[in-house]
Amino acid sequence: RVVVGGAGALGTSRAELMVRAGVGALVVVDRDLVEESNLQRQALFEQGDADQGLPKAVAAERHLRRLNPEVEVSGVVADVEAGNVERLLAGATLVLDGTDNFETRFLVNDACVRARTPWIYGACVASYGLLLVVRPLVTPCLQCVLEELPAAGASPTCETAGILAPIARVVSGLQAAEALKLLAGQEGAL
């Protein structure tokens, strides 16, 4: 059971890769609606999704089910917050993060560390991106690396700097590769 947090450029690409790979179950969690401005970088969505103002989680579930009907896909329209993060991630084998703010990422980090659930952090802005594989009790976690939340406005965001679609595909592809290695028990594989 893989939980994908965020159905933006990273989340939709990763979700598609997980479904095409045939994971048993996939949960996509996102609070936002599909907007026309999303379509240039969120390839899972179509113009009709934006025209209907569908929640991203609902549109993602619909498209992903058509890609591989053997994967149990569930879209959850929710804002990940302190009151629901543990419930949303409960039973996950792996969490793939593509949320768009550090507060949520720290909540996901803490919940995964407590539950000893591996998770893969990913982020993109402008033309660069990064990822971090977190294996509780084995590797450092996000809070180990960052120690504290960056100050508001200290880092560029997609809203302030934009994002080039290809970098999201690169980072999500790397996240998916790391995810598949973890799911297959091949963490050390190249």
Coordinates of C-alpha atoms in Angstrom, one line a residue:
R1 CA 0.0 0.0 0.0
V2 CA 1.6 3.2 -1.2
V3 CA 0.3 6.6 -0.1
V4 CA 1.1 9.5 -2.4
G5 CA 0.8 12.9 -0.6
G6 CA 0.0 15.6 -3.1
A7 CA -1.3 15.3 -6.6
G8 CA 0.7 18.1 -8.3
A9 CA 3.5 17.6 -10.8
L10 CA 5.4 15.2 -8.7
G11 CA 2.5 13.3 -7.2
T12 CA 0.7 12.6 -10.4
S13 CA 3.8 11.4 -12.2
R14 CA 4.8 9.2 -9.3
A15 CA 1.3 7.8 -8.9
E16 CA 1.2 6.9 -12.6
L17 CA 4.5 5.2 -12.4
M18 CA 3.4 3.2 -9.3
V19 CA 0.2 2.1 -10.9
R20 CA 1.9 1.1 -14.1
A21 CA 4.4 -0.9 -12.0
G22 CA 1.5 -2.7 -10.5
V23 CA 1.6 -1.9 -6.8
G24 CA -1.2 -3.6 -4.9
A25 CA -2.9 -0.5 -3.6
L26 CA -2.3 3.2 -4.1
V27 CA -3.9 6.1 -2.1
V28 CA -3.6 9.7 -3.5
V29 CA -4.2 12.4 -1.0
D30 CA -4.7 16.0 -2.1
R31 CA -7.0 18.9 -1.2
D32 CA -6.8 21.0 -4.3
L33 CA -8.9 21.2 -7.5
V34 CA -7.6 20.7 -11.0
E35 CA -7.0 24.1 -12.7
E36 CA -6.1 24.9 -16.3
S37 CA -2.7 26.2 -15.2
N38 CA -1.9 22.7 -13.8
L39 CA -2.2 21.0 -17.2
Q40 CA 1.3 22.0 -18.5
R41 CA 3.1 20.0 -15.8
Q42 CA 0.5 17.6 -14.3
A43 CA 0.2 15.2 -17.2
L44 CA -2.3 12.9 -15.5
F45 CA -5.0 15.5 -15.8
E46 CA -7.0 16.6 -18.8
Q47 CA -8.8 19.8 -19.9
G48 CA -12.1 18.2 -18.9
D49 CA -10.9 17.8 -15.3
A50 CA -10.2 21.5 -15.1
D51 CA -13.4 22.5 -16.8
Q52 CA -15.3 20.4 -14.3
G53 CA -13.2 21.8 -11.4
L54 CA -12.7 18.2 -10.1
P55 CA -10.7 17.6 -6.9
K56 CA -7.2 16.4 -7.9
A57 CA -7.6 13.2 -5.8
V58 CA -10.9 12.4 -7.6
A59 CA -9.5 13.0 -11.1
A60 CA -6.3 11.1 -10.3
E61 CA -8.3 8.1 -9.0
R62 CA -10.4 8.1 -12.2
H63 CA -7.4 8.2 -14.6
L64 CA -5.2 5.8 -12.6
R65 CA -7.9 3.1 -12.4
R66 CA -8.1 3.2 -16.2
L67 CA -4.3 2.7 -16.5
N68 CA -4.3 -0.5 -14.4
P69 CA -7.6 -2.0 -13.1
E70 CA -5.7 -4.5 -11.1
V71 CA -4.4 -1.8 -8.7
E72 CA -6.7 -0.8 -5.9
V73 CA -6.7 3.1 -6.3
S74 CA -8.3 5.4 -3.9
G75 CA -8.4 9.2 -4.0
V76 CA -8.8 11.1 -0.8
V77 CA -9.8 14.8 -0.8
A78 CA -8.1 16.1 2.3
D79 CA -5.6 18.5 3.7
V80 CA -2.9 16.7 5.5
E81 CA -2.7 18.1 9.0
A82 CA -1.8 17.1 12.6
G83 CA -5.3 15.8 13.3
N84 CA -5.4 13.4 10.4
V85 CA -1.9 12.6 9.2
E86 CA -1.6 9.3 11.1
R87 CA -5.0 8.2 9.9
L88 CA -4.2 9.1 6.3
L89 CA -0.9 7.2 6.4
A90 CA -2.1 4.2 8.5
G91 CA -1.2 0.9 6.9
A92 CA 1.1 2.3 4.3
T93 CA 4.0 0.2 3.2
L94 CA 5.6 3.4 1.8
V95 CA 4.8 7.1 1.5
L96 CA 5.7 9.2 -1.4
D97 CA 5.7 12.9 -0.6
G98 CA 5.0 15.7 -3.1
T99 CA 3.4 18.2 -0.8
D100 CA 4.1 21.8 -1.4
N101 CA 5.0 23.1 2.1
F102 CA 7.5 22.3 4.8
E103 CA 4.9 22.2 7.6
T104 CA 3.1 19.3 5.9
R105 CA 6.4 17.6 5.1
F106 CA 7.5 17.7 8.7
L107 CA 4.1 16.2 9.8
V108 CA 4.6 13.4 7.3
N109 CA 8.2 12.9 8.4
D110 CA 7.2 12.7 12.1
A111 CA 4.2 10.3 11.4
C112 CA 6.4 8.0 9.2
V113 CA 9.2 8.0 11.8
R114 CA 6.8 7.1 14.6
A115 CA 5.2 4.3 12.5
R116 CA 8.6 3.2 11.1
T117 CA 7.2 3.6 7.6
P118 CA 9.7 4.5 4.8
W119 CA 9.0 7.6 2.9
I120 CA 10.5 9.5 0.0
Y121 CA 10.6 13.3 0.1
G122 CA 10.7 15.1 -3.1
A123 CA 10.5 18.7 -4.2
C124 CA 10.9 20.8 -7.3
V125 CA 11.1 24.5 -8.1
A126 CA 12.1 26.4 -11.2
S127 CA 14.5 24.0 -13.0
Y128 CA 15.9 22.0 -10.0
G129 CA 14.7 19.4 -7.7
L130 CA 15.8 17.0 -4.9
L131 CA 14.7 13.9 -3.1
L132 CA 15.5 12.2 0.2
V133 CA 14.9 8.6 1.0
V134 CA 14.0 8.2 4.7
R135 CA 14.1 4.7 6.2
P136 CA 13.3 5.1 9.9
L137 CA 16.1 3.7 12.2
V138 CA 18.3 3.2 9.1
T139 CA 18.8 6.7 7.5
P140 CA 18.5 10.3 8.7
C141 CA 15.0 11.7 8.5
L142 CA 14.0 15.1 7.1
Q143 CA 14.1 16.8 10.5
C144 CA 17.6 15.3 11.0
V145 CA 18.7 17.0 7.8
L146 CA 16.9 20.3 8.1
E147 CA 16.6 20.4 12.0
E148 CA 13.9 23.2 11.8
L149 CA 11.4 24.6 9.4
P150 CA 12.8 27.1 7.0
A151 CA 11.6 30.6 7.7
A152 CA 8.6 31.7 5.6
G153 CA 9.9 33.3 2.3
A154 CA 13.4 32.0 2.8
S155 CA 13.1 29.6 -0.1
P156 CA 11.6 30.0 -3.6
T157 CA 8.3 28.3 -4.2
C158 CA 6.4 27.1 -7.3
E159 CA 4.2 30.2 -6.8
T160 CA 7.2 32.6 -6.8
A161 CA 9.6 30.9 -9.2
G162 CA 7.4 28.5 -11.2
I163 CA 8.4 25.0 -12.2
L164 CA 9.6 23.5 -15.5
A165 CA 7.6 20.4 -16.2
P166 CA 10.6 18.2 -17.2
I167 CA 12.3 18.6 -13.8
A168 CA 9.2 17.2 -12.1
R169 CA 9.4 14.1 -14.4
V170 CA 13.0 13.7 -13.5
V171 CA 12.6 13.9 -9.8
S172 CA 9.4 11.8 -9.8
G173 CA 11.1 9.2 -11.9
L174 CA 14.0 9.0 -9.4
Q175 CA 11.5 8.8 -6.5
A176 CA 9.6 6.0 -8.2
A177 CA 12.8 4.1 -8.8
E178 CA 13.8 4.4 -5.2
A179 CA 10.2 3.4 -4.2
L180 CA 10.3 0.3 -6.3
K181 CA 13.6 -0.8 -4.9
L182 CA 12.2 -0.4 -1.3
L183 CA 9.0 -2.2 -2.2
A184 CA 11.1 -5.1 -3.7
G185 CA 13.5 -5.2 -0.8
Q186 CA 16.4 -4.1 -2.9
E187 CA 17.3 -0.9 -1.0
G188 CA 21.0 -1.2 -1.9
A189 CA 20.5 -1.8 -5.6
L190 CA 21.9 0.7 -8.1

